[in-house]
PDB file of C-alpha atoms in Angstrom:
ATOM      1  CA  UNK A 920     112.966  97.811  81.620  1.00 98.00           C
ATOM      2  CA  UNK A 921     110.832  96.060  79.045  1.00 98.00           C
ATOM      3  CA  UNK A 922     111.011  92.323  78.328  1.00 98.00           C
ATOM      4  CA  UNK A 923     109.406  89.918  75.861  1.00 99.00           C
ATOM      5  CA  UNK A 924     109.720  86.368  74.543  1.00 98.00           C
ATOM      6  CA  UNK A 925     110.445  85.475  70.938  1.00 98.00           C
ATOM      7  CA  UNK A 926     109.496  82.205  69.267  1.00 98.00           C
ATOM      8  CA  UNK A 927     112.487  79.863  68.920  1.00 98.00           C
ATOM      9  CA  UNK A 928     110.386  76.740  68.287  1.00 97.00           C
ATOM     10  CA  UNK A 929     110.413  75.702  71.953  1.00 98.00           C
ATOM     11  CA  UNK A 930     107.540  75.808  74.449  1.00 97.00           C
ATOM     12  CA  UNK A 931     109.090  78.580  76.528  1.00 98.00           C
ATOM     13  CA  UNK A 932     110.653  80.662  73.761  1.00 98.00           C
ATOM     14  CA  UNK A 933     113.699  82.921  74.191  1.00 98.00           C
ATOM     15  CA  UNK A 934     113.901  85.967  76.430  1.00 98.00           C
ATOM     16  CA  UNK A 935     114.619  89.315  74.755  1.00 98.00           C
ATOM     17  CA  UNK A 936     115.208  92.790  76.161  1.00 98.00           C
ATOM     18  CA  UNK A 937     113.114  95.423  74.376  1.00 98.00           C
ATOM     19  CA  UNK A 938     113.786  99.129  73.989  1.00 97.00           C
ATOM     20  CA  UNK A 939     111.467 101.675  75.582  1.00 96.00           C
ATOM     21  CA  UNK A 940     109.790 102.432  72.236  1.00 96.00           C
ATOM     22  CA  UNK A 941     108.896  98.757  71.802  1.00 97.00           C
ATOM     23  CA  UNK A 942     110.468  98.596  68.344  1.00 97.00           C
ATOM     24  CA  UNK A 943     113.841  96.871  68.762  1.00 97.00           C
ATOM     25  CA  UNK A 944     115.237  94.129  70.958  1.00 98.00           C
ATOM     26  CA  UNK A 945     118.276  92.020  71.725  1.00 98.00           C
ATOM     27  CA  UNK A 946     118.624  88.362  72.727  1.00 98.00           C
ATOM     28  CA  UNK A 947     120.381  87.705  76.030  1.00 98.00           C
ATOM     29  CA  UNK A 948     121.250  83.960  76.189  1.00 98.00           C
ATOM     30  CA  UNK A 949     124.410  84.779  78.156  1.00 98.00           C
ATOM     31  CA  UNK A 950     122.180  86.136  80.960  1.00 98.00           C
ATOM     32  CA  UNK A 951     118.985  84.046  80.808  1.00 98.00           C
ATOM     33  CA  UNK A 952     117.462  81.947  78.060  1.00 98.00           C
ATOM     34  CA  UNK A 953     113.843  82.305  79.198  1.00 98.00           C
ATOM     35  CA  UNK A 954     111.616  84.640  81.170  1.00 98.00           C
ATOM     36  CA  UNK A 955     111.140  81.962  83.836  1.00 98.00           C
ATOM     37  CA  UNK A 956     114.914  81.508  84.186  1.00 98.00           C
ATOM     38  CA  UNK A 957     115.262  85.248  84.776  1.00 98.00           C
ATOM     39  CA  UNK A 958     112.507  85.251  87.400  1.00 98.00           C
ATOM     40  CA  UNK A 959     113.991  82.210  89.163  1.00 98.00           C
ATOM     41  CA  UNK A 960     117.131  84.219  89.980  1.00 98.00           C
ATOM     42  CA  UNK A 961     115.686  87.720  89.688  1.00 98.00           C
ATOM     43  CA  UNK A 962     117.908  89.504  92.217  1.00 97.00           C
ATOM     44  CA  UNK A 963     121.012  88.500  90.263  1.00 98.00           C
ATOM     45  CA  UNK A 964     119.591  88.529  86.742  1.00 98.00           C
ATOM     46  CA  UNK A 965     117.589  91.775  86.799  1.00 98.00           C
ATOM     47  CA  UNK A 966     120.599  94.105  87.184  1.00 98.00           C
ATOM     48  CA  UNK A 967     122.282  92.436  84.193  1.00 98.00           C
ATOM     49  CA  UNK A 968     119.145  92.765  82.078  1.00 98.00           C
ATOM     50  CA  UNK A 969     118.790  96.377  83.151  1.00 98.00           C
ATOM     51  CA  UNK A 970     122.324  97.124  81.964  1.00 98.00           C
ATOM     52  CA  UNK A 971     121.480  95.657  78.562  1.00 98.00           C
ATOM     53  CA  UNK A 972     118.276  97.705  78.517  1.00 98.00           C
ATOM     54  CA  UNK A 973     120.178 100.922  79.161  1.00 97.00           C
ATOM     55  CA  UNK A 974     122.683 100.187  76.390  1.00 97.00           C
ATOM     56  CA  UNK A 975     119.850  99.267  74.015  1.00 97.00           C
ATOM     57  CA  UNK A 976     117.985 102.508  74.675  1.00 96.00           C
ATOM     58  CA  UNK A 977     121.214 104.460  74.189  1.00 95.00           C
ATOM     59  CA  UNK A 978     121.753 102.780  70.815  1.00 91.00           C
ATOM     60  CA  UNK A 979     124.858 100.969  72.015  1.00 87.00           C
ATOM     61  CA  UNK A 980     123.919  97.377  71.149  1.00 90.00           C
ATOM     62  CA  UNK A 981     125.274  96.160  67.805  1.00 90.00           C
ATOM     63  CA  UNK A 982     123.156  93.014  67.502  1.00 94.00           C
ATOM     64  CA  UNK A 983     119.795  94.682  68.180  1.00 96.00           C
ATOM     65  CA  UNK A 984     117.050  93.729  65.735  1.00 97.00           C
ATOM     66  CA  UNK A 985     113.674  95.131  64.752  1.00 97.00           C
ATOM     67  CA  UNK A 986     110.823  93.296  66.453  1.00 98.00           C
ATOM     68  CA  UNK A 987     108.525  91.172  64.312  1.00 98.00           C
ATOM     69  CA  UNK A 988     105.399  91.096  66.467  1.00 98.00           C
ATOM     70  CA  UNK A 989     104.195  87.951  64.717  1.00 98.00           C
ATOM     71  CA  UNK A 990     107.194  86.167  66.242  1.00 98.00           C
ATOM     72  CA  UNK A 991     106.395  87.163  69.816  1.00 98.00           C
ATOM     73  CA  UNK A 992     104.923  84.591  72.166  1.00 98.00           C
ATOM     74  CA  UNK A 993     103.265  85.487  75.447  1.00 98.00           C
ATOM     75  CA  UNK A 994     106.133  86.911  77.564  1.00 98.00           C
ATOM     76  CA  UNK A 995     105.693  83.970  79.932  1.00 98.00           C
ATOM     77  CA  UNK A 996     104.304  81.251  77.641  1.00 98.00           C
ATOM     78  CA  UNK A 997     103.424  79.052  80.617  1.00 98.00           C
ATOM     79  CA  UNK A 998     103.540  79.798  84.317  1.00 98.00           C
ATOM     80  CA  UNK A 999     103.621  77.734  87.468  1.00 96.00           C
ATOM     81  CA  UNK A1000     100.637  79.681  88.763  1.00 97.00           C
ATOM     82  CA  UNK A1001      98.060  82.233  87.610  1.00 98.00           C
ATOM     83  CA  UNK A1002      95.770  83.540  90.325  1.00 98.00           C
ATOM     84  CA  UNK A1003      93.129  85.975  89.148  1.00 97.00           C
ATOM     85  CA  UNK A1004      91.527  88.357  91.594  1.00 95.00           C
ATOM     86  CA  UNK A1005      88.525  90.643  91.282  1.00 91.00           C
ATOM     87  CA  UNK A1006      89.632  93.891  92.861  1.00 93.00           C
ATOM     88  CA  UNK A1007      87.116  96.238  91.225  1.00 92.00           C
ATOM     89  CA  UNK A1008      83.904  95.974  93.210  1.00 86.00           C
ATOM     90  CA  UNK A1009      81.936  97.988  90.650  1.00 84.00           C
ATOM     91  CA  UNK A1010      82.449  95.075  88.262  1.00 79.00           C
ATOM     92  CA  UNK A1011      81.751  92.427  90.893  1.00 78.00           C
ATOM     93  CA  UNK A1012      78.501  94.060  91.958  1.00 81.00           C
ATOM     94  CA  UNK A1013      77.231  94.527  88.401  1.00 79.00           C
ATOM     95  CA  UNK A1014      78.054  91.008  87.201  1.00 71.00           C
ATOM     96  CA  UNK A1015      76.639  89.384  90.337  1.00 73.00           C
ATOM     97  CA  UNK A1016      73.494  91.450  89.890  1.00 72.00           C
ATOM     98  CA  UNK A1017      73.136  89.944  86.410  1.00 66.00           C
ATOM     99  CA  UNK A1018      73.147  86.480  88.000  1.00 63.00           C
ATOM    100  CA  UNK A1019      70.636  87.550  90.656  1.00 71.00           C
ATOM    101  CA  UNK A1020      73.276  87.281  93.386  1.00 74.00           C
ATOM    102  CA  UNK A1021      73.898  89.803  96.157  1.00 76.00           C
ATOM    103  CA  UNK A1022      77.367  91.079  97.054  1.00 74.00           C
ATOM    104  CA  UNK A1023      78.222  89.955 100.599  1.00 75.00           C
ATOM    105  CA  UNK A1024      79.741  92.607 102.910  1.00 78.00           C
ATOM    106  CA  UNK A1025      82.863  90.414 103.271  1.00 75.00           C
ATOM    107  CA  UNK A1026      83.822  91.304  99.687  1.00 74.00           C
ATOM    108  CA  UNK A1027      84.798  94.760 100.984  1.00 78.00           C
ATOM    109  CA  UNK A1028      87.487  93.241 103.215  1.00 84.00           C
ATOM    110  CA  UNK A1029      88.513  89.941 101.645  1.00 89.00           C
ATOM    111  CA  UNK A1030      89.516  89.737  97.949  1.00 92.00           C
ATOM    112  CA  UNK A1031      87.907  87.369  95.507  1.00 89.00           C
ATOM    113  CA  UNK A1032      90.464  85.129  93.781  1.00 95.00           C
ATOM    114  CA  UNK A1033      90.491  81.888  91.825  1.00 94.00           C
ATOM    115  CA  UNK A1034      93.072  79.518  90.347  1.00 95.00           C
ATOM    116  CA  UNK A1035      93.161  80.222  86.599  1.00 96.00           C
ATOM    117  CA  UNK A1036      94.651  78.390  83.620  1.00 95.00           C
ATOM    118  CA  UNK A1037      98.447  78.741  83.619  1.00 97.00           C
ATOM    119  CA  UNK A1038      99.831  75.871  81.536  1.00 97.00           C
ATOM    120  CA  UNK A1039      99.618  78.006  78.412  1.00 98.00           C
ATOM    121  CA  UNK A1040      98.953  81.659  77.547  1.00 98.00           C
ATOM    122  CA  UNK A1041      97.872  83.070  74.209  1.00 98.00           C
ATOM    123  CA  UNK A1042     100.088  85.571  72.418  1.00 98.00           C
ATOM    124  CA  UNK A1043      98.898  89.156  72.069  1.00 98.00           C
ATOM    125  CA  UNK A1044      97.610  88.612  68.507  1.00 98.00           C
ATOM    126  CA  UNK A1045      96.615  84.953  68.681  1.00 98.00           C
ATOM    127  CA  UNK A1046      93.090  83.983  67.621  1.00 98.00           C
ATOM    128  CA  UNK A1047      90.703  82.905  70.365  1.00 98.00           C
ATOM    129  CA  UNK A1048      89.392  79.502  69.319  1.00 98.00           C
ATOM    130  CA  UNK A1049      85.949  78.584  70.670  1.00 98.00           C
ATOM    131  CA  UNK A1050      83.771  75.568  69.932  1.00 98.00           C
ATOM    132  CA  UNK A1051      80.420  77.356  69.964  1.00 98.00           C
ATOM    133  CA  UNK A1052      79.040  80.893  69.985  1.00 98.00           C
ATOM    134  CA  UNK A1053      76.389  79.583  72.390  1.00 98.00           C
ATOM    135  CA  UNK A1054      79.001  79.594  75.157  1.00 98.00           C
ATOM    136  CA  UNK A1055      78.610  83.383  75.526  1.00 98.00           C
ATOM    137  CA  UNK A1056      82.077  84.559  74.465  1.00 98.00           C
ATOM    138  CA  UNK A1057      83.405  87.575  76.361  1.00 98.00           C
ATOM    139  CA  UNK A1058      86.676  89.437  76.816  1.00 98.00           C
ATOM    140  CA  UNK A1059      87.932  90.936  80.072  1.00 97.00           C
ATOM    141  CA  UNK A1060      90.608  93.627  80.053  1.00 98.00           C
ATOM    142  CA  UNK A1061      92.784  93.308  83.135  1.00 98.00           C
ATOM    143  CA  UNK A1062      96.192  94.184  84.543  1.00 98.00           C
ATOM    144  CA  UNK A1063      98.490  91.754  86.325  1.00 98.00           C
ATOM    145  CA  UNK A1064     101.756  91.587  88.230  1.00 98.00           C
ATOM    146  CA  UNK A1065     104.437  88.907  88.088  1.00 98.00           C
ATOM    147  CA  UNK A1066     106.295  88.050  91.272  1.00 98.00           C
ATOM    148  CA  UNK A1067     109.616  86.662  92.344  1.00 98.00           C
ATOM    149  CA  UNK A1068     109.500  84.061  95.140  1.00 98.00           C
ATOM    150  CA  UNK A1069     106.996  85.214  97.774  1.00 98.00           C
ATOM    151  CA  UNK A1070     107.132  83.857 101.346  1.00 98.00           C
ATOM    152  CA  UNK A1071     104.035  82.409 102.927  1.00 98.00           C
ATOM    153  CA  UNK A1072     101.926  84.752 105.079  1.00 98.00           C
ATOM    154  CA  UNK A1073     103.691  87.873 103.819  1.00 98.00           C
ATOM    155  CA  UNK A1074     101.999  91.079 104.959  1.00 98.00           C
ATOM    156  CA  UNK A1075     100.399  93.427 102.463  1.00 97.00           C
ATOM    157  CA  UNK A1076     102.890  96.072 103.658  1.00 98.00           C
ATOM    158  CA  UNK A1077     105.796  93.855 102.593  1.00 98.00           C
ATOM    159  CA  UNK A1078     104.274  92.111  99.579  1.00 98.00           C
ATOM    160  CA  UNK A1079     104.967  94.963  97.162  1.00 98.00           C
ATOM    161  CA  UNK A1080     108.713  94.252  97.163  1.00 98.00           C
ATOM    162  CA  UNK A1081     108.060  90.923  95.441  1.00 98.00           C
ATOM    163  CA  UNK A1082     106.248  92.532  92.485  1.00 98.00           C
ATOM    164  CA  UNK A1083     108.861  92.530  89.725  1.00 98.00           C
ATOM    165  CA  UNK A1084     106.955  92.871  86.448  1.00 98.00           C
ATOM    166  CA  UNK A1085     103.603  94.176  85.206  1.00 98.00           C
ATOM    167  CA  UNK A1086     101.465  93.361  82.155  1.00 98.00           C
ATOM    168  CA  UNK A1087      97.936  93.597  80.810  1.00 98.00           C
ATOM    169  CA  UNK A1088      95.832  90.654  79.736  1.00 98.00           C
ATOM    170  CA  UNK A1089      92.620  89.481  78.115  1.00 98.00           C
ATOM    171  CA  UNK A1090      90.924  87.031  80.463  1.00 98.00           C
ATOM    172  CA  UNK A1091      88.569  85.259  78.079  1.00 98.00           C
ATOM    173  CA  UNK A1092      85.287  84.150  79.671  1.00 97.00           C
ATOM    174  CA  UNK A1093      82.498  81.913  78.413  1.00 97.00           C
ATOM    175  CA  UNK A1094      79.629  83.564  80.238  1.00 95.00           C
ATOM    176  CA  UNK A1095      76.873  81.097  79.492  1.00 96.00           C
ATOM    177  CA  UNK A1096      78.901  78.280  81.086  1.00 96.00           C
ATOM    178  CA  UNK A1097      79.588  80.161  84.319  1.00 93.00           C
ATOM    179  CA  UNK A1098      76.245  79.875  86.190  1.00 91.00           C
ATOM    180  CA  UNK A1099      76.115  76.072  86.071  1.00 94.00           C
ATOM    181  CA  UNK A1100      79.748  75.787  87.136  1.00 94.00           C
ATOM    182  CA  UNK A1101      79.391  78.159  90.077  1.00 89.00           C
ATOM    183  CA  UNK A1102      76.218  76.384  91.141  1.00 91.00           C
ATOM    184  CA  UNK A1103      78.359  73.318  91.836  1.00 93.00           C
ATOM    185  CA  UNK A1104      80.245  75.326  94.463  1.00 90.00           C
ATOM    186  CA  UNK A1105      83.692  74.466  93.053  1.00 91.00           C
ATOM    187  CA  UNK A1106      84.474  77.556  90.972  1.00 89.00           C
ATOM    188  CA  UNK A1107      85.413  78.246  87.350  1.00 92.00           C
ATOM    189  CA  UNK A1108      86.819  75.590  85.041  1.00 93.00           C
ATOM    190  CA  UNK A1109      85.333  75.072  81.557  1.00 95.00           C
ATOM    191  CA  UNK A1110      84.091  78.677  81.510  1.00 96.00           C
ATOM    192  CA  UNK A1111      87.659  80.040  81.679  1.00 96.00           C
ATOM    193  CA  UNK A1112      89.815  79.084  78.662  1.00 97.00           C
ATOM    194  CA  UNK A1113      93.344  80.336  78.054  1.00 98.00           C
ATOM    195  CA  UNK A1114      94.202  83.988  78.695  1.00 98.00           C
ATOM    196  CA  UNK A1115      96.175  86.291  76.364  1.00 98.00           C
ATOM    197  CA  UNK A1116      99.083  88.336  77.704  1.00 98.00           C
ATOM    198  CA  UNK A1117     100.374  91.655  76.356  1.00 98.00           C
ATOM    199  CA  UNK A1118     103.492  91.561  74.158  1.00 98.00           C
ATOM    200  CA  UNK A1119     105.656  93.085  76.884  1.00 98.00           C
ATOM    201  CA  UNK A1120     106.290  92.702  80.597  1.00 98.00           C
ATOM    202  CA  UNK A1121     107.649  95.892  82.153  1.00 98.00           C
ATOM    203  CA  UNK A1122     109.271  96.703  85.471  1.00 98.00           C
ATOM    204  CA  UNK A1123     107.252  99.082  87.657  1.00 98.00           C
ATOM    205  CA  UNK A1124     109.666 101.965  87.039  1.00 97.00           C
ATOM    206  CA  UNK A1125     108.645 101.970  83.355  1.00 97.00           C
ATOM    207  CA  UNK A1126     105.317 103.459  84.466  1.00 97.00           C
ATOM    208  CA  UNK A1127     106.949 106.379  86.291  1.00 96.00           C
ATOM    209  CA  UNK A1128     104.507 108.267  88.503  1.00 96.00           C
ATOM    210  CA  UNK A1129     101.638 106.188  87.115  1.00 98.00           C
ATOM    211  CA  UNK A1130     102.775 103.312  89.365  1.00 98.00           C
ATOM    212  CA  UNK A1131     102.050 104.276  92.965  1.00 97.00           C
ATOM    213  CA  UNK A1132     100.261 102.683  95.907  1.00 97.00           C
ATOM    214  CA  UNK A1133     100.813  99.361  94.091  1.00 98.00           C
ATOM    215  CA  UNK A1134      98.303 100.424  91.435  1.00 98.00           C
ATOM    216  CA  UNK A1135      98.441 101.514  87.780  1.00 98.00           C
ATOM    217  CA  UNK A1136      97.028 105.022  87.542  1.00 98.00           C
ATOM    218  CA  UNK A1137      96.254 104.991  83.822  1.00 98.00           C
ATOM    219  CA  UNK A1138      93.145 104.192  81.739  1.00 98.00           C
ATOM    220  CA  UNK A1139      92.610 100.712  80.315  1.00 98.00           C
ATOM    221  CA  UNK A1140      91.396 101.300  76.754  1.00 98.00           C
ATOM    222  CA  UNK A1141      89.300  98.725  74.905  1.00 98.00           C
ATOM    223  CA  UNK A1142      87.791  98.585  71.415  1.00 98.00           C
ATOM    224  CA  UNK A1143      85.279  96.031  70.111  1.00 98.00           C
ATOM    225  CA  UNK A1144      85.317  95.540  66.332  1.00 98.00           C
ATOM    226  CA  UNK A1145      87.195  98.816  65.989  1.00 98.00           C
ATOM    227  CA  UNK A1146      84.724 100.877  68.037  1.00 98.00           C
ATOM    228  CA  UNK A1147      85.520 102.450  71.411  1.00 97.00           C
ATOM    229  CA  UNK A1148      84.199 100.332  74.257  1.00 97.00           C
ATOM    230  CA  UNK A1149      85.622 101.806  77.447  1.00 97.00           C
ATOM    231  CA  UNK A1150      88.538 103.391  79.270  1.00 97.00           C
ATOM    232  CA  UNK A1151      88.134 103.122  83.051  1.00 97.00           C
ATOM    233  CA  UNK A1152      91.177 104.155  85.061  1.00 98.00           C
ATOM    234  CA  UNK A1153      93.021 101.216  86.637  1.00 98.00           C
ATOM    235  CA  UNK A1154      93.916 103.259  89.719  1.00 97.00           C
ATOM    236  CA  UNK A1155      90.362 104.352  90.496  1.00 96.00           C
ATOM    237  CA  UNK A1156      87.907 102.228  92.513  1.00 95.00           C
ATOM    238  CA  UNK A1157      90.444  99.421  92.991  1.00 96.00           C
ATOM    239  CA  UNK A1158      89.350  98.034  96.349  1.00 94.00           C
ATOM    240  CA  UNK A1159      92.470  95.884  96.804  1.00 96.00           C
ATOM    241  CA  UNK A1160      95.849  96.969  95.433  1.00 98.00           C
ATOM    242  CA  UNK A1161      98.318  94.487  93.940  1.00 98.00           C
ATOM    243  CA  UNK A1162     100.309  94.131  97.167  1.00 98.00           C
ATOM    244  CA  UNK A1163      97.105  93.164  98.977  1.00 98.00           C
ATOM    245  CA  UNK A1164      96.285  90.661  96.239  1.00 98.00           C
ATOM    246  CA  UNK A1165      99.758  89.107  96.467  1.00 98.00           C
ATOM    247  CA  UNK A1166      99.467  88.880 100.255  1.00 98.00           C
ATOM    248  CA  UNK A1167      96.031  87.277  99.934  1.00 98.00           C
ATOM    249  CA  UNK A1168      97.391  84.671  97.507  1.00 98.00           C
ATOM    250  CA  UNK A1169     100.320  83.863  99.801  1.00 98.00           C
ATOM    251  CA  UNK A1170      98.365  83.657 103.062  1.00 98.00           C
ATOM    252  CA  UNK A1171      98.707  79.876 103.442  1.00 98.00           C
ATOM    253  CA  UNK A1172     101.401  79.013 100.879  1.00 97.00           C
ATOM    254  CA  UNK A1173     104.494  80.571  99.338  1.00 98.00           C
ATOM    255  CA  UNK A1174     104.313  81.681  95.717  1.00 98.00           C
ATOM    256  CA  UNK A1175     106.951  80.448  93.296  1.00 98.00           C
ATOM    257  CA  UNK A1176     108.811  82.903  91.085  1.00 98.00           C
ATOM    258  CA  UNK A1177     106.775  83.677  87.997  1.00 98.00           C
ATOM    259  CA  UNK A1178     103.410  83.661  89.749  1.00 98.00           C
ATOM    260  CA  UNK A1179     100.949  85.889  87.882  1.00 98.00           C
ATOM    261  CA  UNK A1180      98.392  87.776  89.984  1.00 98.00           C
ATOM    262  CA  UNK A1181      95.515  89.349  88.039  1.00 98.00           C
ATOM    263  CA  UNK A1182      93.491  92.394  89.011  1.00 97.00           C
ATOM    264  CA  UNK A1183      90.159  91.246  87.650  1.00 95.00           C
ATOM    265  CA  UNK A1184      88.164  93.253  85.128  1.00 95.00           C
ATOM    266  CA  UNK A1185      88.899  96.985  85.323  1.00 97.00           C
ATOM    267  CA  UNK A1186      85.784  98.975  86.228  1.00 94.00           C
ATOM    268  CA  UNK A1187      84.970 102.419  87.615  1.00 96.00           C
ATOM    269  CA  UNK A1188      81.832 103.553  89.392  1.00 91.00           C
ATOM    270  CA  UNK A1189      81.605 106.303  86.752  1.00 92.00           C
ATOM    271  CA  UNK A1190      79.586 104.595  84.019  1.00 87.00           C
ATOM    272  CA  UNK A1191      80.633 107.255  81.485  1.00 92.00           C
ATOM    273  CA  UNK A1192      84.054 105.591  81.382  1.00 95.00           C
ATOM    274  CA  UNK A1193      82.533 102.602  79.622  1.00 94.00           C
ATOM    275  CA  UNK A1194      83.305  98.954  80.288  1.00 94.00           C
ATOM    276  CA  UNK A1195      86.090  96.453  79.721  1.00 96.00           C
ATOM    277  CA  UNK A1196      83.890  93.392  79.265  1.00 96.00           C
ATOM    278  CA  UNK A1197      80.573  92.634  77.593  1.00 96.00           C
ATOM    279  CA  UNK A1198      78.929  91.152  80.682  1.00 92.00           C
ATOM    280  CA  UNK A1199      79.173  94.468  82.493  1.00 91.00           C
ATOM    281  CA  UNK A1200      77.862  96.460  79.536  1.00 92.00           C
ATOM    282  CA  UNK A1201      74.917  94.077  79.278  1.00 92.00           C
ATOM    283  CA  UNK A1202      74.133  94.564  82.981  1.00 88.00           C
ATOM    284  CA  UNK A1203      74.170  98.335  82.536  1.00 85.00           C
ATOM    285  CA  UNK A1204      71.750  97.923  79.627  1.00 89.00           C
ATOM    286  CA  UNK A1205      69.443  95.844  81.811  1.00 85.00           C
ATOM    287  CA  UNK A1206      69.562  98.548  84.480  1.00 79.00           C
ATOM    288  CA  UNK A1207      68.748 101.235  81.927  1.00 83.00           C
ATOM    289  CA  UNK A1208      66.359  99.426  79.561  1.00 87.00           C
ATOM    290  CA  UNK A1209      65.212  96.269  81.311  1.00 84.00           C
ATOM    291  CA  UNK A1210      67.091  93.977  78.890  1.00 89.00           C
ATOM    292  CA  UNK A1211      70.552  93.609  77.303  1.00 91.00           C
ATOM    293  CA  UNK A1212      70.968  94.815  73.729  1.00 94.00           C
ATOM    294  CA  UNK A1213      74.668  94.055  73.174  1.00 96.00           C
ATOM    295  CA  UNK A1214      75.330  90.421  72.152  1.00 97.00           C
ATOM    296  CA  UNK A1215      78.278  88.363  73.290  1.00 98.00           C
ATOM    297  CA  UNK A1216      81.098  87.947  70.776  1.00 98.00           C
ATOM    298  CA  UNK A1217      80.555  86.027  67.561  1.00 98.00           C
ATOM    299  CA  UNK A1218      83.008  84.335  65.208  1.00 98.00           C
ATOM    300  CA  UNK A1219      84.891  87.040  63.330  1.00 98.00           C
ATOM    301  CA  UNK A1220      84.564  89.651  66.088  1.00 98.00           C
ATOM    302  CA  UNK A1221      87.733  91.312  67.378  1.00 98.00           C
ATOM    303  CA  UNK A1222      88.862  93.025  70.568  1.00 98.00           C
ATOM    304  CA  UNK A1223      91.749  95.439  71.122  1.00 98.00           C
ATOM    305  CA  UNK A1224      93.206  96.309  74.543  1.00 98.00           C
ATOM    306  CA  UNK A1225      96.027  98.653  75.536  1.00 98.00           C
ATOM    307  CA  UNK A1226      97.279 101.174  78.087  1.00 98.00           C
ATOM    308  CA  UNK A1227      99.011 104.349  76.965  1.00 97.00           C
ATOM    309  CA  UNK A1228     100.605 106.985  79.157  1.00 94.00           C
ATOM    310  CA  UNK A1229     100.042 110.733  79.040  1.00 90.00           C
ATOM    311  CA  UNK A1230     102.508 110.986  76.135  1.00 92.00           C
ATOM    312  CA  UNK A1231     100.531 108.317  74.229  1.00 93.00           C
ATOM    313  CA  UNK A1232     103.369 105.821  74.711  1.00 95.00           C
ATOM    314  CA  UNK A1233     102.030 102.268  74.428  1.00 97.00           C
ATOM    315  CA  UNK A1234     103.575 100.769  77.557  1.00 98.00           C
ATOM    316  CA  UNK A1235     102.735  97.061  77.315  1.00 98.00           C
ATOM    317  CA  UNK A1236     102.059  96.773  73.604  1.00 98.00           C
ATOM    318  CA  UNK A1237      98.624  95.992  72.188  1.00 98.00           C
ATOM    319  CA  UNK A1238      96.467  92.913  72.649  1.00 98.00           C
ATOM    320  CA  UNK A1239      94.377  92.470  69.496  1.00 98.00           C
ATOM    321  CA  UNK A1240      92.545  89.200  68.931  1.00 98.00           C
ATOM    322  CA  UNK A1241      89.834  87.682  66.786  1.00 98.00           C
ATOM    323  CA  UNK A1242      87.233  85.054  67.704  1.00 98.00           C
ATOM    324  CA  UNK A1243      87.389  81.982  65.449  1.00 98.00           C
ATOM    325  CA  UNK A1244      85.616  78.638  65.422  1.00 98.00           C
ATOM    326  CA  UNK A1245      87.679  75.763  66.764  1.00 97.00           C
TER     327      UNK A1245
END
């Protein structure tokens, strides 16, 4: 099942069910007006949405309409919680090396995670507004899961049952602001503006065999200004799977329905797969040449992010954004 949110001039938009091809949709106000409303009562609402999805894909819905992607908001325009992990240790090690920081052994056993911005998400094609290029503008291609209500102290063995939807995202980072913030010992804040979500949320079954072991076993493809940038596989070198990340987040508190749990920047040990953020590419350049040669993003630059399956089906839709001056 594939879901999205269309702009109806309200903050939370209106939930729509989308066909598998990502071309047509139907509004479902009789079932749930918003994505959050659906997640709040997921066990009852999901079967009804799935029935609509089946009819839509069979061509049996009379009021289906062609999707205007310019009218799509982020599928969950605002969330009660967005917790972003860093499950790919190849990325963690490389970026920490750039800051002159070692990677503690505990990172192999205990996930990194921080509380990210959740009171508003950018749409898939929304410009990224930044005050200054001096901030060190970067993109980060990630995957994420969206949960129903998760009980506190859930085990990683049980946490997977609370994963209801999956998406990809662009976790925008302002790299030059990060060192000073982390030096305060209180984590990210100004260096992490709003994140963009893919046009569609999908249920795990939409990925078929590519969803197993609570991981997405497909490449995350990224282009910078129209040129290939990287395609590491999301299922390779993921130290902590999504169930482990959900369990980590819920260790001392329950998670409310609609919690978004991010994977962190996708990265493989195989450097030939390229990168999904500029910071990592710059570190690899330092390793190879003694200095970075790729600049951070400038006003007018664009980034494109997507995941396609083996049949070249664009599962989540495309994130494509431009950097503009605020």
